[in-house]
mmCIF file of C-alpha atoms in Angstrom:
data_model
loop_
_atom_site.group_PDB
_atom_site.id
_atom_site.type_symbol
_atom_site.label_atom_id
_atom_site.label_comp_id
_atom_site.label_asym_id
_atom_site.label_seq_id
_atom_site.Cartn_x
_atom_site.Cartn_y
_atom_site.Cartn_z
ATOM 1 C CA MET A 1 37.280 -38.996 -6.818
ATOM 2 C CA ALA A 2 40.433 -39.909 -4.851
ATOM 3 C CA VAL A 3 41.151 -38.483 -1.428
ATOM 4 C CA GLN A 4 44.858 -37.742 -1.007
ATOM 5 C CA GLU A 5 46.749 -38.048 2.269
ATOM 6 C CA LYS A 6 49.204 -35.238 3.010
ATOM 7 C CA THR A 7 51.260 -33.730 5.823
ATOM 8 C CA VAL A 8 52.491 -30.230 6.570
ATOM 9 C CA THR A 9 54.904 -29.140 9.288
ATOM 10 C CA ILE A 10 54.293 -25.780 10.950
ATOM 11 C CA GLY A 11 56.970 -24.928 13.474
ATOM 12 C CA LYS A 12 57.452 -28.107 15.503
ATOM 13 C CA LEU A 13 53.962 -29.440 14.788
ATOM 14 C CA THR A 14 53.212 -31.788 11.890
ATOM 15 C CA TRP A 15 49.603 -31.980 10.723
ATOM 16 C CA PHE A 16 48.156 -34.885 8.783
ATOM 17 C CA TYR A 17 45.309 -33.974 6.474
ATOM 18 C CA ARG A 18 43.192 -35.333 3.662
ATOM 19 C CA GLU A 19 42.390 -33.427 0.499
ATOM 20 C CA ALA A 20 40.083 -34.011 -2.467
ATOM 21 C CA GLU A 21 40.579 -31.844 -5.554
ATOM 22 C CA PRO A 22 37.677 -31.379 -8.006
ATOM 23 C CA LEU A 23 38.125 -32.041 -11.720
ATOM 24 C CA ASN A 24 35.878 -29.096 -12.573
ATOM 25 C CA PRO A 25 36.308 -26.634 -9.727
ATOM 26 C CA ARG A 26 33.660 -24.100 -8.846
ATOM 27 C CA GLU A 27 34.522 -20.494 -8.162
ATOM 28 C CA LYS A 28 33.875 -21.108 -4.497
ATOM 29 C CA PRO A 29 36.168 -21.143 -1.430
ATOM 30 C CA PRO A 30 37.663 -24.474 -0.340
ATOM 31 C CA VAL A 31 35.656 -26.428 2.230
ATOM 32 C CA LEU A 32 37.418 -27.184 5.521
ATOM 33 C CA LEU A 33 35.947 -30.136 7.427
ATOM 34 C CA LEU A 34 36.770 -30.525 11.122
ATOM 35 C CA HIS A 35 36.175 -33.695 13.118
ATOM 36 C CA GLY A 36 35.109 -34.148 16.707
ATOM 37 C CA LEU A 37 36.112 -36.313 19.665
ATOM 38 C CA PRO A 38 37.575 -39.008 19.415
ATOM 39 C CA ALA A 39 37.410 -39.206 15.610
ATOM 40 C CA GLN A 40 39.729 -38.248 12.755
ATOM 41 C CA SER A 41 39.554 -36.587 9.359
ATOM 42 C CA TYR A 42 38.821 -40.113 8.122
ATOM 43 C CA SER A 43 35.225 -39.588 9.256
ATOM 44 C CA TRP A 44 34.768 -37.133 6.343
ATOM 45 C CA ARG A 45 36.175 -39.461 3.658
ATOM 46 C CA ASP A 46 32.908 -40.083 1.793
ATOM 47 C CA VAL A 47 31.641 -36.521 2.172
ATOM 48 C CA MET A 48 34.899 -35.220 0.713
ATOM 49 C CA LYS A 49 34.504 -37.360 -2.402
ATOM 50 C CA THR A 50 30.986 -36.071 -2.987
ATOM 51 C CA LEU A 51 32.047 -32.453 -2.478
ATOM 52 C CA ALA A 52 34.865 -32.866 -5.000
ATOM 53 C CA GLU A 53 32.483 -34.473 -7.488
ATOM 54 C CA ASN A 54 30.343 -31.363 -7.133
ATOM 55 C CA GLY A 55 33.234 -28.999 -7.808
ATOM 56 C CA PHE A 56 34.437 -28.159 -4.292
ATOM 57 C CA ARG A 57 37.986 -28.515 -3.028
ATOM 58 C CA ALA A 58 37.700 -30.343 0.302
ATOM 59 C CA ILE A 59 40.329 -30.395 3.073
ATOM 60 C CA ALA A 60 40.040 -32.289 6.360
ATOM 61 C CA PRO A 61 42.860 -32.246 8.930
ATOM 62 C CA ASP A 62 43.471 -34.445 11.930
ATOM 63 C CA TRP A 63 43.560 -32.113 14.904
ATOM 64 C CA PRO A 64 46.858 -32.157 16.841
ATOM 65 C CA GLY A 65 46.628 -35.039 19.296
ATOM 66 C CA PHE A 66 44.314 -37.032 17.018
ATOM 67 C CA GLY A 67 44.666 -39.519 14.199
ATOM 68 C CA TYR A 68 47.938 -39.223 12.335
ATOM 69 C CA SER A 69 48.891 -35.667 13.323
ATOM 70 C CA ASP A 70 51.556 -35.052 15.959
ATOM 71 C CA LYS A 71 50.689 -35.740 19.587
ATOM 72 C CA PRO A 72 53.002 -33.383 21.453
ATOM 73 C CA ASP A 73 53.529 -33.371 25.191
ATOM 74 C CA ARG A 74 51.146 -31.058 27.061
ATOM 75 C CA ARG A 75 54.178 -28.878 27.908
ATOM 76 C CA ASP A 76 54.627 -28.185 24.187
ATOM 77 C CA PHE A 77 50.952 -27.904 23.197
ATOM 78 C CA ALA A 78 48.275 -26.848 25.685
ATOM 79 C CA TYR A 79 45.352 -28.823 24.154
ATOM 80 C CA THR A 80 42.946 -26.034 25.186
ATOM 81 C CA PRO A 81 40.261 -24.582 22.897
ATOM 82 C CA ASP A 82 42.335 -21.421 22.462
ATOM 83 C CA ALA A 83 45.405 -23.494 21.569
ATOM 84 C CA TYR A 84 43.376 -25.273 18.880
ATOM 85 C CA VAL A 85 42.035 -21.999 17.474
ATOM 86 C CA THR A 86 45.584 -20.610 17.250
ATOM 87 C CA ALA A 87 46.898 -23.826 15.665
ATOM 88 C CA LEU A 88 44.057 -23.827 13.130
ATOM 89 C CA GLU A 89 44.894 -20.277 12.094
ATOM 90 C CA ALA A 90 48.507 -21.308 11.510
ATOM 91 C CA PHE A 91 47.353 -24.331 9.476
ATOM 92 C CA LEU A 92 45.174 -22.171 7.227
ATOM 93 C CA ASP A 93 47.968 -19.638 6.802
ATOM 94 C CA GLU A 94 50.464 -22.341 5.855
ATOM 95 C CA LEU A 95 48.100 -23.742 3.210
ATOM 96 C CA GLN A 96 47.375 -20.180 2.020
ATOM 97 C CA LEU A 97 43.666 -20.566 2.667
ATOM 98 C CA SER A 98 42.630 -16.955 3.138
ATOM 99 C CA LEU A 99 38.923 -17.770 2.791
ATOM 100 C CA VAL A 100 37.138 -21.077 3.459
ATOM 101 C CA SER A 101 33.717 -22.505 4.085
ATOM 102 C CA MET A 102 33.941 -24.031 7.554
ATOM 103 C CA VAL A 103 32.300 -27.326 8.514
ATOM 104 C CA ALA A 104 32.640 -28.310 12.169
ATOM 105 C CA GLN A 105 31.361 -31.373 14.021
ATOM 106 C CA GLY A 106 31.358 -32.376 17.645
ATOM 107 C CA PHE A 107 33.475 -31.544 20.665
ATOM 108 C CA VAL A 108 36.894 -30.146 19.629
ATOM 109 C CA GLY A 109 35.415 -29.473 16.178
ATOM 110 C CA SER A 110 33.818 -26.575 18.039
ATOM 111 C CA ALA A 111 37.223 -24.850 17.938
ATOM 112 C CA GLY A 112 36.529 -24.323 14.235
ATOM 113 C CA VAL A 113 33.338 -22.477 15.134
ATOM 114 C CA GLN A 114 35.286 -20.336 17.594
ATOM 115 C CA TYR A 115 37.802 -19.578 14.857
ATOM 116 C CA ALA A 116 35.014 -18.552 12.474
ATOM 117 C CA LEU A 117 33.427 -16.257 15.043
ATOM 118 C CA ARG A 118 36.767 -14.609 15.803
ATOM 119 C CA HIS A 119 37.747 -14.328 12.125
ATOM 120 C CA PRO A 120 34.503 -13.828 10.167
ATOM 121 C CA ASP A 121 36.403 -12.198 7.315
ATOM 122 C CA ARG A 122 38.086 -15.555 6.604
ATOM 123 C CA VAL A 123 34.990 -17.770 6.686
ATOM 124 C CA ASP A 124 32.524 -17.511 3.810
ATOM 125 C CA ARG A 125 29.961 -19.983 5.176
ATOM 126 C CA LEU A 126 29.634 -21.878 8.427
ATOM 127 C CA ALA A 127 28.042 -25.316 8.790
ATOM 128 C CA ILE A 128 27.784 -26.879 12.247
ATOM 129 C CA PHE A 129 26.992 -30.551 12.817
ATOM 130 C CA ASN A 130 26.176 -31.760 16.342
ATOM 131 C CA ALA A 131 28.524 -29.490 18.257
ATOM 132 C CA PRO A 132 28.145 -27.639 21.591
ATOM 133 C CA VAL A 133 26.424 -24.436 20.458
ATOM 134 C CA SER A 134 24.146 -23.757 23.417
ATOM 135 C CA LYS A 135 24.838 -22.891 27.054
ATOM 136 C CA THR A 136 22.855 -26.024 27.944
ATOM 137 C CA ALA A 137 25.464 -28.264 26.269
ATOM 138 C CA LYS A 138 27.271 -30.690 28.554
ATOM 139 C CA LEU A 139 30.056 -33.194 28.046
ATOM 140 C CA PRO A 140 28.483 -36.668 28.209
ATOM 141 C CA TRP A 141 29.612 -39.115 30.860
ATOM 142 C CA LYS A 142 30.997 -41.429 28.162
ATOM 143 C CA MET A 143 33.515 -38.699 27.288
ATOM 144 C CA LYS A 144 33.883 -37.014 30.676
ATOM 145 C CA GLN A 145 35.269 -40.162 32.280
ATOM 146 C CA LEU A 146 38.099 -40.200 29.720
ATOM 147 C CA GLY A 147 39.549 -37.137 31.452
ATOM 148 C CA MET A 148 39.248 -38.355 35.037
ATOM 149 C CA PRO A 149 42.519 -39.091 36.857
ATOM 150 C CA LEU A 150 43.508 -42.759 36.976
ATOM 151 C CA MET A 151 40.305 -44.079 35.390
ATOM 152 C CA GLY A 152 40.632 -41.844 32.344
ATOM 153 C CA GLN A 153 44.343 -42.558 32.010
ATOM 154 C CA MET A 154 43.564 -46.272 31.826
ATOM 155 C CA MET A 155 40.533 -45.953 29.564
ATOM 156 C CA THR A 156 42.289 -43.770 26.995
ATOM 157 C CA GLN A 157 44.912 -46.484 26.456
ATOM 158 C CA ASP A 158 42.212 -48.907 25.285
ATOM 159 C CA PRO A 159 41.800 -48.784 21.465
ATOM 160 C CA LEU A 160 38.253 -50.128 21.843
ATOM 161 C CA LEU A 161 37.144 -46.815 23.348
ATOM 162 C CA VAL A 162 36.862 -45.605 19.738
ATOM 163 C CA ASP A 163 34.361 -48.363 18.926
ATOM 164 C CA ARG A 164 32.289 -47.681 22.031
ATOM 165 C CA THR A 165 32.189 -43.927 21.476
ATOM 166 C CA LEU A 166 31.573 -43.790 17.726
ATOM 167 C CA GLU A 167 28.911 -46.481 17.897
ATOM 168 C CA GLY A 168 27.441 -45.129 21.132
ATOM 169 C CA GLY A 169 26.873 -41.747 19.510
ATOM 170 C CA GLY A 170 24.231 -43.026 17.144
ATOM 171 C CA GLY A 171 23.655 -46.697 17.681
ATOM 172 C CA TYR A 172 25.044 -47.763 14.326
ATOM 173 C CA ARG A 173 27.726 -50.374 13.809
ATOM 174 C CA VAL A 174 30.926 -49.037 12.274
ATOM 175 C CA GLU A 175 32.547 -51.440 9.809
ATOM 176 C CA ASP A 176 35.602 -53.316 11.084
ATOM 177 C CA GLY A 177 37.829 -51.948 8.331
ATOM 178 C CA ASP A 178 36.938 -48.394 9.315
ATOM 179 C CA LEU A 179 37.421 -49.097 13.005
ATOM 180 C CA ASP A 180 40.906 -50.386 12.175
ATOM 181 C CA VAL A 181 41.788 -46.906 10.891
ATOM 182 C CA TYR A 182 40.425 -45.223 14.009
ATOM 183 C CA ARG A 183 42.153 -47.669 16.358
ATOM 184 C CA ARG A 184 45.560 -47.629 14.666
ATOM 185 C CA PRO A 185 46.989 -44.519 16.414
ATOM 186 C CA PHE A 186 46.127 -46.054 19.808
ATOM 187 C CA LEU A 187 47.743 -49.339 18.853
ATOM 188 C CA LYS A 188 50.838 -47.603 17.501
ATOM 189 C CA SER A 189 51.717 -45.494 20.526
ATOM 190 C CA SER A 190 50.538 -44.601 24.016
ATOM 191 C CA ASP A 191 50.835 -40.945 22.949
ATOM 192 C CA ALA A 192 47.352 -41.104 21.400
ATOM 193 C CA GLY A 193 45.787 -42.026 24.732
ATOM 194 C CA ARG A 194 47.810 -39.474 26.688
ATOM 195 C CA SER A 195 46.780 -36.722 24.277
ATOM 196 C CA LEU A 196 43.121 -37.732 24.454
ATOM 197 C CA PHE A 197 43.213 -37.714 28.269
ATOM 198 C CA THR A 198 44.635 -34.177 28.248
ATOM 199 C CA ILE A 199 42.198 -32.989 25.585
ATOM 200 C CA VAL A 200 39.158 -34.132 27.561
ATOM 201 C CA GLN A 201 40.498 -32.467 30.704
ATOM 202 C CA ASN A 202 40.765 -29.164 28.826
ATOM 203 C CA LEU A 203 37.557 -29.069 26.748
ATOM 204 C CA LYS A 204 35.925 -26.266 28.812
ATOM 205 C CA VAL A 205 32.536 -27.055 27.277
ATOM 206 C CA PRO A 206 30.452 -24.469 29.234
ATOM 207 C CA ALA A 207 32.753 -21.581 28.310
ATOM 208 C CA VAL A 208 33.097 -22.687 24.684
ATOM 209 C CA ALA A 209 29.353 -23.197 24.239
ATOM 210 C CA ALA A 210 28.585 -19.806 25.787
ATOM 211 C CA GLU A 211 31.060 -18.092 23.443
ATOM 212 C CA ILE A 212 29.542 -19.857 20.434
ATOM 213 C CA GLU A 213 25.936 -19.094 21.353
ATOM 214 C CA ALA A 214 26.730 -15.403 21.893
ATOM 215 C CA GLY A 215 28.878 -15.202 18.779
ATOM 216 C CA LEU A 216 26.335 -16.805 16.469
ATOM 217 C CA ALA A 217 23.870 -14.074 17.428
ATOM 218 C CA GLN A 218 26.257 -11.626 15.711
ATOM 219 C CA TRP A 219 27.113 -13.865 12.729
ATOM 220 C CA ASP A 220 26.181 -12.287 9.387
ATOM 221 C CA ASN A 221 27.427 -14.878 6.886
ATOM 222 C CA PRO A 222 25.426 -17.938 5.762
ATOM 223 C CA LEU A 223 24.898 -20.390 8.612
ATOM 224 C CA MET A 224 23.552 -23.945 8.714
ATOM 225 C CA LEU A 225 22.894 -26.043 11.808
ATOM 226 C CA ALA A 226 22.582 -29.670 10.677
ATOM 227 C CA TRP A 227 21.737 -32.152 13.396
ATOM 228 C CA GLY A 228 21.569 -35.903 13.710
ATOM 229 C CA ASP A 229 18.295 -36.357 15.580
ATOM 230 C CA ARG A 230 19.511 -39.544 17.331
ATOM 231 C CA ASP A 231 22.348 -37.742 19.110
ATOM 232 C CA PRO A 232 22.124 -38.910 22.760
ATOM 233 C CA TRP A 233 24.500 -36.205 23.983
ATOM 234 C CA LEU A 234 23.575 -32.956 22.193
ATOM 235 C CA PRO A 235 19.819 -33.090 21.546
ATOM 236 C CA ILE A 236 18.341 -31.539 18.444
ATOM 237 C CA THR A 237 15.963 -29.520 20.614
ATOM 238 C CA ASP A 238 18.915 -27.320 21.623
ATOM 239 C CA ALA A 239 19.760 -26.680 17.965
ATOM 240 C CA GLU A 240 16.117 -25.965 17.154
ATOM 241 C CA ALA A 241 15.855 -23.432 19.966
ATOM 242 C CA LEU A 242 19.053 -21.716 18.893
ATOM 243 C CA ALA A 243 18.043 -21.602 15.217
ATOM 244 C CA LYS A 244 14.764 -19.895 16.116
ATOM 245 C CA SER A 245 16.685 -17.144 17.908
ATOM 246 C CA LEU A 246 19.030 -16.482 14.976
ATOM 247 C CA SER A 247 18.099 -14.445 11.948
ATOM 248 C CA GLY A 248 18.742 -16.306 8.700
ATOM 249 C CA ALA A 249 20.048 -19.545 10.225
ATOM 250 C CA GLU A 250 19.098 -22.726 8.366
ATOM 251 C CA LEU A 251 18.250 -25.794 10.453
ATOM 252 C CA VAL A 252 18.503 -29.222 8.823
ATOM 253 C CA ARG A 253 17.214 -32.277 10.671
ATOM 254 C CA LEU A 254 19.250 -35.359 9.746
ATOM 255 C CA GLU A 255 16.805 -38.114 10.551
ATOM 256 C CA GLU A 256 18.059 -41.408 11.961
ATOM 257 C CA THR A 257 21.626 -40.171 12.388
ATOM 258 C CA GLY A 258 23.492 -39.590 15.617
ATOM 259 C CA HIS A 259 26.308 -37.503 17.050
ATOM 260 C CA TYR A 260 28.645 -38.436 14.181
ATOM 261 C CA PRO A 261 26.311 -37.987 11.194
ATOM 262 C CA GLN A 262 29.130 -38.092 8.631
ATOM 263 C CA GLU A 263 29.959 -41.592 9.867
ATOM 264 C CA ASP A 264 26.379 -42.754 10.417
ATOM 265 C CA TRP A 265 24.873 -41.645 7.103
ATOM 266 C CA HIS A 266 27.294 -39.688 4.922
ATOM 267 C CA GLU A 267 24.831 -39.338 2.029
ATOM 268 C CA LYS A 268 22.521 -37.180 4.122
ATOM 269 C CA VAL A 269 25.417 -35.011 5.273
ATOM 270 C CA SER A 270 26.684 -34.616 1.703
ATOM 271 C CA ASP A 271 23.249 -33.637 0.419
ATOM 272 C CA ALA A 272 22.805 -31.020 3.134
ATOM 273 C CA LEU A 273 26.271 -29.574 2.553
ATOM 274 C CA ASN A 274 25.961 -29.446 -1.230
ATOM 275 C CA ARG A 275 22.668 -27.569 -1.018
ATOM 276 C CA PHE A 276 24.088 -25.156 1.539
ATOM 277 C CA LEU A 277 27.342 -24.488 -0.306
ATOM 278 C CA ARG A 278 25.642 -23.997 -3.666
ATOM 279 C CA ARG A 279 22.849 -21.809 -2.324
ATOM 280 C CA GLN A 280 22.841 -18.287 -3.724
ATOM 281 C CA GLU A 281 22.723 -15.493 -1.152
#
């Protein structure tokens, strides 16, 4: 099943996104897959193929400032969680996606969870993979230093930061051909590093995590927390504690995967998602 590469311009902002169309579509909402920091929609490439093979339309955008989407100046795009929630709403409106199943991973991917909690009428199901969902969540030093003045401005211009972060999140080696895709925006322009520096400065992890934890307590639609148990930054114990406090939440332990489970072991992520999306309520 081929994954197509597309762009859409909304106002002054051009989004890059990937889409996989099923041959035999189910009567189910499209699945929107959101990446974390410092990844791209490319991280969902294999999961998207499996979803399409199982009858689901799958769409994965590069967030503004990431991958192959626009990287506007901070004066034109605030790079705050609220700015990402607003931009995501405009993206869904432009693609006429009035109802989706939301899949969100990692820091920045958490903006998709915020969107779901603020617009529950537009999200049929919510799946969260290794994202800040508890007030105990903290930005790891490996990422925090990317937003520090001077040091962060230098570090974010180094394309190898992608290697160190993606591989540091789970301990697995990412293939060179895949790393080439992740590195390319940093090699092409300094805008990628400048955007990343600004993004890290504006993550507001404590406030975002508190909003998510409180909002999930009121969430009535199907919910899955799927966690790579080798995540060194957001431990599975936090997800387990949260799941116990939520009525009807499904917790899936993804053994031997890390912070980026879709990159570490996409088969396990695909299996968990297919079961969740096909489950009758």
